[in-house]
mmCIF file of C-alpha atoms in Angstrom:
data_model
loop_
_atom_site.group_PDB
_atom_site.id
_atom_site.type_symbol
_atom_site.label_atom_id
_atom_site.label_comp_id
_atom_site.label_asym_id
_atom_site.label_seq_id
_atom_site.Cartn_x
_atom_site.Cartn_y
_atom_site.Cartn_z
ATOM 1 C CA MET P 1 53.745 -77.633 -16.088
ATOM 2 C CA PRO P 2 56.708 -76.709 -18.315
ATOM 3 C CA GLU P 3 58.785 -73.797 -17.070
ATOM 4 C CA ALA P 4 58.075 -71.684 -20.181
ATOM 5 C CA GLN P 5 54.303 -72.030 -19.708
ATOM 6 C CA ALA P 6 54.596 -71.062 -16.029
ATOM 7 C CA VAL P 7 56.547 -67.885 -16.943
ATOM 8 C CA SER P 8 54.000 -67.016 -19.623
ATOM 9 C CA LEU P 9 51.077 -67.521 -17.217
ATOM 10 C CA LYS P 10 52.748 -65.399 -14.563
ATOM 11 C CA HIS P 11 53.355 -62.691 -17.169
ATOM 12 C CA LEU P 12 49.686 -62.744 -18.228
ATOM 13 C CA GLU P 13 48.505 -62.489 -14.595
ATOM 14 C CA GLN P 14 50.779 -59.502 -14.022
ATOM 15 C CA LYS P 15 49.510 -57.893 -17.216
ATOM 16 C CA LYS P 16 45.910 -58.514 -16.148
ATOM 17 C CA LYS P 17 46.618 -56.977 -12.743
ATOM 18 C CA ARG P 18 48.204 -53.886 -14.365
ATOM 19 C CA THR P 19 45.230 -53.599 -16.732
ATOM 20 C CA GLN P 20 42.765 -53.780 -13.839
ATOM 21 C CA GLN P 21 44.769 -51.158 -11.977
ATOM 22 C CA GLU P 22 44.737 -48.913 -15.050
ATOM 23 C CA ILE P 23 40.982 -49.381 -15.461
ATOM 24 C CA GLN P 24 40.504 -48.463 -11.813
ATOM 25 C CA ARG P 25 42.747 -45.388 -12.232
ATOM 26 C CA ILE P 26 40.769 -44.272 -15.299
ATOM 27 C CA LYS P 27 37.481 -44.737 -13.413
ATOM 28 C CA GLN P 28 38.755 -42.631 -10.538
ATOM 29 C CA LEU P 29 40.042 -39.984 -12.934
ATOM 30 C CA LYS P 30 36.712 -39.955 -14.762
ATOM 31 C CA HIS P 31 34.888 -39.623 -11.450
ATOM 32 C CA GLN P 32 37.123 -36.717 -10.430
ATOM 33 C CA ILE P 33 36.538 -34.999 -13.781
ATOM 34 C CA LEU P 34 32.794 -35.516 -13.416
ATOM 35 C CA LEU P 35 32.849 -34.039 -9.908
ATOM 36 C CA LYS P 36 34.879 -31.078 -11.143
ATOM 37 C CA GLU P 37 32.466 -30.523 -14.041
ATOM 38 C CA LYS P 38 29.500 -30.629 -11.693
ATOM 39 C CA TYR P 39 31.228 -28.243 -9.285
ATOM 40 C CA VAL P 40 32.090 -25.680 -11.969
ATOM 41 C CA THR P 41 28.740 -25.855 -13.747
ATOM 42 C CA TYR P 42 26.872 -25.890 -10.423
ATOM 43 C CA ASN P 43 28.589 -22.640 -9.450
ATOM 44 C CA ILE P 44 27.534 -21.010 -12.708
ATOM 45 C CA LEU P 45 23.896 -22.032 -12.295
ATOM 46 C CA GLN P 46 23.757 -21.197 -8.582
ATOM 47 C CA ASN P 47 25.169 -17.775 -9.316
ATOM 48 C CA GLN P 48 22.476 -17.164 -11.936
ATOM 49 C CA LYS P 49 19.751 -18.215 -9.506
ATOM 50 C CA ARG P 50 21.276 -15.992 -6.834
ATOM 51 C CA LEU P 51 21.297 -13.122 -9.292
ATOM 52 C CA GLU P 52 17.617 -13.660 -10.089
ATOM 53 C CA SER P 53 16.762 -13.906 -6.394
ATOM 54 C CA SER P 54 18.584 -10.635 -5.769
ATOM 55 C CA LYS P 55 16.630 -8.925 -8.545
ATOM 56 C CA THR P 56 13.333 -10.227 -7.166
ATOM 57 C CA SER P 57 14.227 -9.141 -3.645
ATOM 58 C CA MET P 58 15.410 -5.769 -4.906
ATOM 59 C CA SER P 59 12.101 -5.224 -6.705
ATOM 60 C CA ALA P 60 10.130 -6.170 -3.576
ATOM 61 C CA GLN P 61 12.195 -3.861 -1.383
ATOM 62 C CA GLN P 62 11.872 -0.972 -3.831
ATOM 63 C CA GLU P 63 8.096 -1.421 -3.848
ATOM 64 C CA LEU P 64 8.135 -1.463 -0.034
ATOM 65 C CA LEU P 65 10.201 1.724 -0.032
ATOM 66 C CA VAL P 66 7.691 3.500 -2.294
ATOM 67 C CA GLN P 67 4.816 2.392 -0.039
ATOM 68 C CA THR P 68 6.655 3.502 3.091
ATOM 69 C CA LYS P 69 7.451 6.910 1.624
ATOM 70 C CA SER P 70 3.790 7.362 0.675
ATOM 71 C CA GLN P 71 2.648 6.378 4.177
ATOM 72 C CA LEU P 72 5.230 8.670 5.717
ATOM 73 C CA LYS P 73 4.057 11.559 3.543
ATOM 74 C CA ASP P 74 0.424 10.983 4.626
ATOM 75 C CA LEU P 75 1.483 10.751 8.257
ATOM 76 C CA GLU P 76 3.425 14.020 8.076
ATOM 77 C CA ALA P 77 0.427 15.728 6.449
ATOM 78 C CA SER P 78 -1.820 14.491 9.270
ATOM 79 C CA LEU P 79 0.733 15.703 11.783
ATOM 80 C CA ASP P 80 0.762 19.180 10.226
ATOM 81 C CA ILE P 81 -3.050 19.362 10.473
ATOM 82 C CA LEU P 82 -2.958 18.213 14.106
ATOM 83 C CA LEU P 83 -0.293 20.786 14.982
ATOM 84 C CA ALA P 84 -2.406 23.563 13.468
ATOM 85 C CA GLN P 85 -5.447 22.372 15.438
ATOM 86 C CA GLN P 86 -3.402 22.237 18.626
ATOM 87 C CA GLN P 87 -2.154 25.787 18.078
ATOM 88 C CA ARG P 88 -5.685 27.150 17.597
ATOM 89 C CA LEU P 89 -6.954 25.262 20.627
ATOM 90 C CA ALA P 90 -4.063 26.472 22.778
ATOM 91 C CA GLN P 91 -4.873 30.076 21.811
ATOM 92 C CA GLN P 92 -8.545 29.622 22.759
ATOM 93 C CA VAL P 93 -7.799 27.999 26.120
ATOM 94 C CA GLY P 94 -5.111 30.591 26.847
ATOM 95 C CA LYS P 95 -7.544 33.403 26.165
ATOM 96 C CA ARG P 96 -10.095 31.840 28.532
ATOM 97 C CA LEU P 97 -7.532 31.371 31.270
ATOM 98 C CA ARG P 98 -6.288 34.957 30.947
ATOM 99 C CA SER P 99 -9.888 36.203 31.266
ATOM 100 C CA LEU P 100 -10.389 34.017 34.324
ATOM 101 C CA TYR P 101 -7.309 35.265 36.168
ATOM 102 C CA MET P 102 -7.765 38.936 35.153
ATOM 103 C CA GLY P 103 -11.055 39.068 37.044
ATOM 104 C CA GLU P 104 -13.565 38.991 34.218
ATOM 105 C CA ARG P 105 -15.310 36.155 35.997
ATOM 106 C CA MET P 106 -17.177 37.423 39.094
ATOM 107 C CA SER P 107 -17.567 35.614 42.336
ATOM 108 C CA PHE P 108 -21.026 34.381 43.318
ATOM 109 C CA LEU P 109 -21.313 37.202 45.977
ATOM 110 C CA HIS P 110 -20.379 39.945 43.521
ATOM 111 C CA LEU P 111 -22.838 38.479 41.079
ATOM 112 C CA LEU P 112 -25.565 38.572 43.768
ATOM 113 C CA LEU P 113 -24.898 42.213 44.828
ATOM 114 C CA ASP P 114 -24.528 43.524 41.292
ATOM 115 C CA ALA P 115 -27.769 41.981 40.016
ATOM 116 C CA GLY P 116 -30.832 44.215 40.145
ATOM 117 C CA ASP P 117 -33.128 41.314 40.969
ATOM 118 C CA ILE P 118 -33.068 37.571 41.559
ATOM 119 C CA SER P 119 -34.099 36.798 37.986
ATOM 120 C CA THR P 120 -31.138 38.754 36.581
ATOM 121 C CA MET P 121 -28.789 37.080 39.071
ATOM 122 C CA LEU P 122 -29.972 33.582 38.074
ATOM 123 C CA ASP P 123 -29.626 34.394 34.354
ATOM 124 C CA ARG P 124 -26.062 35.624 34.849
ATOM 125 C CA PHE P 125 -25.176 32.643 37.003
ATOM 126 C CA TYR P 126 -26.528 30.246 34.348
ATOM 127 C CA TYR P 127 -24.477 31.801 31.559
ATOM 128 C CA LYS P 128 -21.323 31.958 33.652
ATOM 129 C CA LYS P 129 -21.784 28.279 34.471
ATOM 130 C CA ARG P 130 -22.078 27.520 30.762
ATOM 131 C CA ILE P 131 -18.854 29.418 30.133
ATOM 132 C CA PHE P 132 -17.062 27.398 32.828
ATOM 133 C CA ALA P 133 -18.375 24.165 31.227
ATOM 134 C CA LYS P 134 -17.156 25.266 27.819
ATOM 135 C CA ASP P 135 -13.716 26.056 29.245
ATOM 136 C CA LYS P 136 -13.623 22.600 30.797
ATOM 137 C CA GLU P 137 -14.653 21.012 27.485
ATOM 138 C CA LEU P 138 -12.000 22.955 25.560
ATOM 139 C CA TYR P 139 -9.338 21.958 28.052
ATOM 140 C CA ALA P 140 -10.327 18.274 27.874
ATOM 141 C CA SER P 141 -10.222 18.477 24.064
ATOM 142 C CA PHE P 142 -6.782 20.055 24.291
ATOM 143 C CA ILE P 143 -5.535 17.173 26.466
ATOM 144 C CA THR P 144 -7.026 14.555 24.097
ATOM 145 C CA LYS P 145 -5.535 16.145 20.994
ATOM 146 C CA THR P 146 -2.166 16.526 22.713
ATOM 147 C CA GLN P 147 -2.170 12.833 23.606
ATOM 148 C CA LEU P 148 -3.120 11.996 20.009
ATOM 149 C CA LEU P 149 -0.271 14.184 18.817
ATOM 150 C CA GLU P 150 2.172 12.281 21.021
ATOM 151 C CA LYS P 151 0.925 8.971 19.604
ATOM 152 C CA LYS P 152 1.317 10.326 16.067
ATOM 153 C CA LYS P 153 4.826 11.445 16.887
ATOM 154 C CA GLY P 154 5.631 7.946 18.176
ATOM 155 C CA ALA P 155 4.192 6.384 15.031
ATOM 156 C CA LEU P 156 6.228 8.804 12.907
ATOM 157 C CA ILE P 157 9.437 7.831 14.714
ATOM 158 C CA GLN P 158 8.683 4.126 14.188
ATOM 159 C CA GLU P 159 7.877 4.753 10.518
ATOM 160 C CA LYS P 160 11.140 6.592 10.008
ATOM 161 C CA ALA P 161 13.020 3.735 11.686
ATOM 162 C CA ARG P 162 11.260 1.196 9.454
ATOM 163 C CA LEU P 163 12.099 3.286 6.416
ATOM 164 C CA ALA P 164 15.749 3.433 7.457
ATOM 165 C CA GLY P 165 15.752 -0.364 7.834
ATOM 166 C CA THR P 166 14.182 -0.789 4.405
ATOM 167 C CA ILE P 167 16.801 1.445 2.808
ATOM 168 C CA GLN P 168 19.550 -0.511 4.557
ATOM 169 C CA ARG P 169 18.152 -3.810 3.250
ATOM 170 C CA ILE P 170 17.925 -2.381 -0.266
ATOM 171 C CA GLU P 171 21.546 -1.256 -0.103
ATOM 172 C CA SER P 172 22.521 -4.740 1.098
ATOM 173 C CA TYR P 173 20.639 -6.343 -1.800
ATOM 174 C CA GLN P 174 22.291 -3.890 -4.200
ATOM 175 C CA GLU P 175 25.710 -4.997 -2.989
ATOM 176 C CA GLN P 176 24.689 -8.634 -3.352
ATOM 177 C CA LEU P 177 23.286 -7.973 -6.813
ATOM 178 C CA ASN P 178 26.419 -6.160 -7.983
ATOM 179 C CA GLU P 179 28.589 -9.003 -6.677
ATOM 180 C CA ALA P 180 26.413 -11.619 -8.402
ATOM 181 C CA MET P 181 26.466 -9.680 -11.672
ATOM 182 C CA HIS P 182 30.250 -9.425 -11.503
ATOM 183 C CA LEU P 183 30.646 -13.152 -10.839
ATOM 184 C CA ASP P 184 28.158 -14.023 -13.560
ATOM 185 C CA LYS P 185 30.053 -11.904 -16.083
ATOM 186 C CA MET P 186 33.334 -13.601 -15.129
ATOM 187 C CA LEU P 187 31.805 -17.079 -15.500
ATOM 188 C CA VAL P 188 30.265 -16.262 -18.887
ATOM 189 C CA GLU P 189 33.641 -14.944 -20.083
ATOM 190 C CA LYS P 190 35.195 -18.184 -18.847
ATOM 191 C CA LEU P 191 32.739 -20.185 -20.966
ATOM 192 C CA LYS P 192 33.819 -18.106 -23.967
ATOM 193 C CA THR P 193 37.567 -18.211 -23.450
ATOM 194 C CA SER P 194 38.351 -21.363 -21.442
ATOM 195 C CA ARG P 195 38.348 -24.633 -23.363
ATOM 196 C CA GLU P 196 38.074 -26.579 -20.095
ATOM 197 C CA ALA P 197 35.012 -24.608 -18.931
ATOM 198 C CA TYR P 198 33.415 -24.932 -22.373
ATOM 199 C CA GLU P 199 33.976 -28.714 -22.468
ATOM 200 C CA MET P 200 32.579 -29.072 -18.955
ATOM 201 C CA ALA P 201 29.470 -27.119 -19.880
ATOM 202 C CA GLU P 202 28.941 -29.118 -23.077
ATOM 203 C CA ASN P 203 29.376 -32.428 -21.235
ATOM 204 C CA GLN P 204 26.848 -31.327 -18.642
ATOM 205 C CA LEU P 205 24.417 -30.250 -21.374
ATOM 206 C CA GLU P 206 24.679 -33.660 -23.052
ATOM 207 C CA ARG P 207 23.872 -35.391 -19.758
ATOM 208 C CA GLU P 208 20.938 -33.041 -19.190
ATOM 209 C CA SER P 209 19.673 -33.691 -22.711
ATOM 210 C CA MET P 210 19.472 -37.410 -21.905
ATOM 211 C CA THR P 211 17.773 -36.580 -18.598
ATOM 212 C CA ILE P 212 15.193 -34.492 -20.470
ATOM 213 C CA GLU P 213 14.609 -37.407 -22.845
ATOM 214 C CA ARG P 214 13.764 -39.677 -19.906
ATOM 215 C CA GLN P 215 11.587 -36.986 -18.316
ATOM 216 C CA ILE P 216 9.558 -36.486 -21.483
ATOM 217 C CA MET P 217 9.021 -40.213 -21.936
ATOM 218 C CA SER P 218 7.902 -40.698 -18.338
ATOM 219 C CA MET P 219 5.538 -37.698 -18.442
ATOM 220 C CA THR P 220 3.970 -38.559 -21.813
ATOM 221 C CA SER P 221 3.712 -42.326 -21.391
ATOM 222 C CA GLY P 222 -0.078 -42.198 -21.729
ATOM 223 C CA GLY P 223 0.154 -41.070 -25.358
ATOM 224 C CA GLY P 224 -2.886 -39.865 -27.271
ATOM 225 C CA ALA P 225 -3.914 -36.481 -28.631
ATOM 226 C CA VAL P 226 -3.463 -33.230 -26.734
ATOM 227 C CA LEU P 227 -5.988 -30.418 -26.804
ATOM 228 C CA GLY P 228 -5.003 -27.586 -29.167
ATOM 229 C CA SER P 229 -2.263 -29.517 -30.982
ATOM 230 C CA THR P 230 -2.382 -29.189 -34.778
ATOM 231 C CA GLY P 231 0.833 -30.978 -35.723
ATOM 232 C CA ARG P 232 1.993 -27.951 -37.720
ATOM 233 C CA PHE P 233 4.579 -25.737 -36.043
ATOM 234 C CA MET P 234 5.203 -22.032 -36.305
ATOM 235 C CA ALA P 235 8.557 -20.391 -35.512
ATOM 236 C CA PRO P 236 8.584 -19.430 -31.812
ATOM 237 C CA VAL P 237 10.347 -16.103 -32.556
ATOM 238 C CA GLY P 238 10.922 -14.000 -35.660
ATOM 239 C CA GLY P 239 14.730 -13.929 -35.671
ATOM 240 C CA ARG P 240 17.124 -15.747 -37.992
ATOM 241 C CA VAL P 241 18.676 -19.112 -37.151
ATOM 242 C CA THR P 242 22.237 -18.518 -35.946
ATOM 243 C CA SER P 243 23.148 -22.118 -35.131
ATOM 244 C CA GLY P 244 21.695 -25.225 -36.735
ATOM 245 C CA PHE P 245 20.866 -28.726 -35.581
ATOM 246 C CA GLY P 246 23.517 -31.462 -35.452
ATOM 247 C CA TYR P 247 27.277 -31.494 -35.074
ATOM 248 C CA ARG P 248 29.016 -28.139 -35.062
ATOM 249 C CA VAL P 249 32.606 -26.980 -34.694
ATOM 250 C CA HIS P 250 33.509 -24.453 -31.983
ATOM 251 C CA PRO P 251 34.926 -21.326 -33.685
ATOM 252 C CA ILE P 252 37.796 -20.977 -31.188
ATOM 253 C CA PHE P 253 38.550 -24.443 -29.808
ATOM 254 C CA ARG P 254 37.727 -26.291 -33.094
ATOM 255 C CA SER P 255 36.145 -29.141 -31.115
ATOM 256 C CA MET P 256 33.037 -30.822 -32.534
ATOM 257 C CA ARG P 257 29.912 -31.155 -30.380
ATOM 258 C CA PHE P 258 26.328 -32.212 -31.061
ATOM 259 C CA HIS P 259 23.753 -29.390 -30.976
ATOM 260 C CA SER P 260 20.336 -30.791 -30.045
ATOM 261 C CA GLY P 261 18.283 -27.870 -31.412
ATOM 262 C CA ILE P 262 18.517 -24.618 -33.313
ATOM 263 C CA ASP P 263 19.352 -21.165 -31.981
ATOM 264 C CA PHE P 264 17.463 -18.011 -32.924
ATOM 265 C CA GLY P 265 19.461 -14.774 -32.702
ATOM 266 C CA VAL P 266 16.961 -12.380 -31.115
ATOM 267 C CA GLY P 267 17.209 -9.665 -28.472
ATOM 268 C CA TYR P 268 16.882 -10.060 -24.738
ATOM 269 C CA GLY P 269 13.241 -10.008 -23.611
ATOM 270 C CA THR P 270 11.753 -10.980 -26.987
ATOM 271 C CA PRO P 271 8.448 -12.844 -26.430
ATOM 272 C CA ILE P 272 8.652 -16.603 -27.117
ATOM 273 C CA ARG P 273 5.506 -18.193 -28.539
ATOM 274 C CA ALA P 274 4.371 -21.807 -28.417
ATOM 275 C CA ALA P 275 5.131 -23.473 -31.760
ATOM 276 C CA ASP P 276 1.836 -25.356 -31.416
ATOM 277 C CA GLY P 277 -0.916 -25.953 -28.902
ATOM 278 C CA GLY P 278 -0.323 -28.405 -26.077
ATOM 279 C CA ARG P 279 0.231 -28.931 -22.374
ATOM 280 C CA ILE P 280 3.213 -27.679 -20.341
ATOM 281 C CA ILE P 281 5.110 -30.599 -18.806
ATOM 282 C CA THR P 282 8.121 -28.578 -17.559
ATOM 283 C CA ALA P 283 8.441 -24.894 -16.686
ATOM 284 C CA GLY P 284 11.470 -23.974 -14.602
ATOM 285 C CA TRP P 285 15.221 -24.332 -14.212
ATOM 286 C CA GLN P 286 16.829 -27.220 -16.102
ATOM 287 C CA GLY P 287 20.554 -27.107 -15.409
ATOM 288 C CA GLY P 288 22.637 -25.830 -18.319
ATOM 289 C CA TYR P 289 19.492 -25.122 -20.319
ATOM 290 C CA GLY P 290 18.692 -22.395 -17.800
ATOM 291 C CA LYS P 291 15.020 -21.515 -17.606
ATOM 292 C CA VAL P 292 13.131 -23.964 -19.776
ATOM 293 C CA VAL P 293 9.610 -24.642 -20.998
ATOM 294 C CA ILE P 294 8.735 -28.039 -22.513
ATOM 295 C CA ILE P 295 5.386 -28.517 -24.242
ATOM 296 C CA ASN P 296 3.774 -31.864 -24.956
ATOM 297 C CA HIS P 297 1.943 -31.796 -28.295
ATOM 298 C CA GLY P 298 0.619 -35.354 -28.110
ATOM 299 C CA SER P 299 1.126 -38.333 -30.433
ATOM 300 C CA ARG P 300 1.840 -38.081 -34.152
ATOM 301 C CA GLY P 301 2.217 -41.330 -36.077
ATOM 302 C CA GLY P 302 2.562 -43.300 -32.852
ATOM 303 C CA GLN P 303 5.355 -41.071 -31.557
ATOM 304 C CA ASN P 304 5.181 -38.378 -28.920
ATOM 305 C CA LEU P 305 5.927 -34.881 -30.173
ATOM 306 C CA SER P 306 7.233 -32.169 -27.855
ATOM 307 C CA THR P 307 9.082 -28.838 -28.081
ATOM 308 C CA LEU P 308 11.650 -27.273 -25.780
ATOM 309 C CA TYR P 309 12.456 -23.566 -25.304
ATOM 310 C CA GLY P 310 15.716 -22.876 -23.464
ATOM 311 C CA HIS P 311 17.815 -20.087 -21.876
ATOM 312 C CA MET P 312 14.727 -17.961 -21.102
ATOM 313 C CA SER P 313 15.020 -14.793 -19.027
ATOM 314 C CA SER P 314 11.559 -15.401 -17.528
ATOM 315 C CA ILE P 315 8.731 -17.906 -17.861
ATOM 316 C CA ALA P 316 5.114 -16.929 -18.518
ATOM 317 C CA VAL P 317 3.418 -20.321 -17.972
ATOM 318 C CA GLY P 318 3.217 -23.043 -15.323
ATOM 319 C CA ASN P 319 3.432 -26.828 -15.140
ATOM 320 C CA GLY P 320 0.301 -28.565 -16.389
ATOM 321 C CA GLN P 321 -1.059 -25.444 -18.100
ATOM 322 C CA GLN P 322 -2.813 -25.768 -21.426
ATOM 323 C CA VAL P 323 -1.439 -23.391 -24.084
ATOM 324 C CA SER P 324 -2.580 -22.476 -27.551
ATOM 325 C CA LYS P 325 -0.486 -22.089 -30.681
ATOM 326 C CA GLY P 326 1.219 -18.680 -30.679
ATOM 327 C CA GLN P 327 0.680 -18.061 -26.945
ATOM 328 C CA VAL P 328 3.579 -16.379 -25.150
ATOM 329 C CA VAL P 329 5.300 -18.944 -22.908
ATOM 330 C CA GLY P 330 8.329 -16.881 -21.879
ATOM 331 C CA TYR P 331 10.941 -14.337 -22.891
ATOM 332 C CA VAL P 332 14.381 -14.618 -24.476
ATOM 333 C CA GLY P 333 17.344 -14.528 -22.116
ATOM 334 C CA SER P 334 20.767 -15.996 -21.432
ATOM 335 C CA THR P 335 20.250 -18.306 -18.436
ATOM 336 C CA GLY P 336 22.151 -21.570 -18.084
ATOM 337 C CA PHE P 337 25.271 -22.207 -20.174
ATOM 338 C CA SER P 338 24.827 -19.345 -22.585
ATOM 339 C CA THR P 339 27.231 -16.620 -23.684
ATOM 340 C CA GLY P 340 24.564 -14.243 -24.967
ATOM 341 C CA ALA P 341 20.822 -13.715 -25.377
ATOM 342 C CA HIS P 342 19.204 -16.172 -27.787
ATOM 343 C CA LEU P 343 16.461 -18.815 -27.963
ATOM 344 C CA HIS P 344 17.482 -22.467 -28.009
ATOM 345 C CA PHE P 345 14.589 -24.373 -29.624
ATOM 346 C CA GLU P 346 14.240 -28.152 -29.800
ATOM 347 C CA VAL P 347 11.737 -30.586 -31.289
ATOM 348 C CA ARG P 348 11.727 -34.069 -29.765
ATOM 349 C CA LEU P 349 10.166 -37.316 -30.940
ATOM 350 C CA ASN P 350 9.711 -39.776 -28.072
ATOM 351 C CA GLY P 351 12.021 -37.535 -26.092
ATOM 352 C CA ARG P 352 14.879 -37.630 -28.601
ATOM 353 C CA PRO P 353 15.941 -34.415 -30.361
ATOM 354 C CA VAL P 354 15.304 -34.149 -34.101
ATOM 355 C CA ASN P 355 15.913 -31.328 -36.574
ATOM 356 C CA PRO P 356 13.293 -28.604 -35.884
ATOM 357 C CA LEU P 357 13.575 -27.202 -39.407
ATOM 358 C CA GLY P 358 11.734 -30.266 -40.694
ATOM 359 C CA PHE P 359 8.677 -29.263 -38.608
ATOM 360 C CA LEU P 360 8.540 -25.500 -39.009
ATOM 361 C CA ARG P 361 6.096 -24.203 -41.574
#
């Protein structure tokens, strides 16, 4: 082999090696970026779920507190009644005992000598015996009610301790809730002001959009018509469209990203209605989309038609549920990668997003 060719071959092999090394470096860098994106976006979503869990727990504890207070109030009322009964009973028994020790009750001999005849003596003895029996009955009742009072007191102490524990748990949940709300606010502000956080969120959303496409196709593979589907869509909310379908430019960062649906600018908690009748195939958390409902509307022209409702504050339906056109499926919120309350609405053909405005009537 000529010397020139050998040098050229060696140069090409070195260049190939450097290229392979660069490809490997880029792959590693891409993997690191992907891990970082997942870490940042995961923290945002986990914080939102933690916030929701805190709210749910707080509500449960507040309900428990109301119940405990009501039970405590009833118990204290019962205790007051029992104390009054005990006081009256103590007065009666005390009066009897005073009479007994002051000599009102006669001995059997005195009773015999004082009586004019045997009949009178027997009558007096009978009635005195009845009085003694009544005293014994009153005393036994006093003991029983006193024991009951002690049990009530014990129950009251336990109830107060349980109430104190409930209040402590509520305060703990309040601290957790306040911390979660603070973190959530910081992360939302980061999405607004940090280009890196915004890009990470958008990249994650694009990956989730493709995941949703595969999910829809796998869950609607049977095709065919779906009960209640008319093929004509209504707007899910009454607000105006604040962001359209397709590529859009970020107002601050000037970067261009694809928007897979349209956004309706409506207030937090606004009811979201099914655009058409169909069957729920997803109702729950879906990454950056937050709380999501996806409805299968069956086949139209050989293609599956479905709608997606994202960033909900709460969901009003469940997986597999049949819904009618106009039925409330959830409420507007700001879950997932969202910087404010709005409804993200998508229409998908065979799982792929298409412009919803072409379907709304």
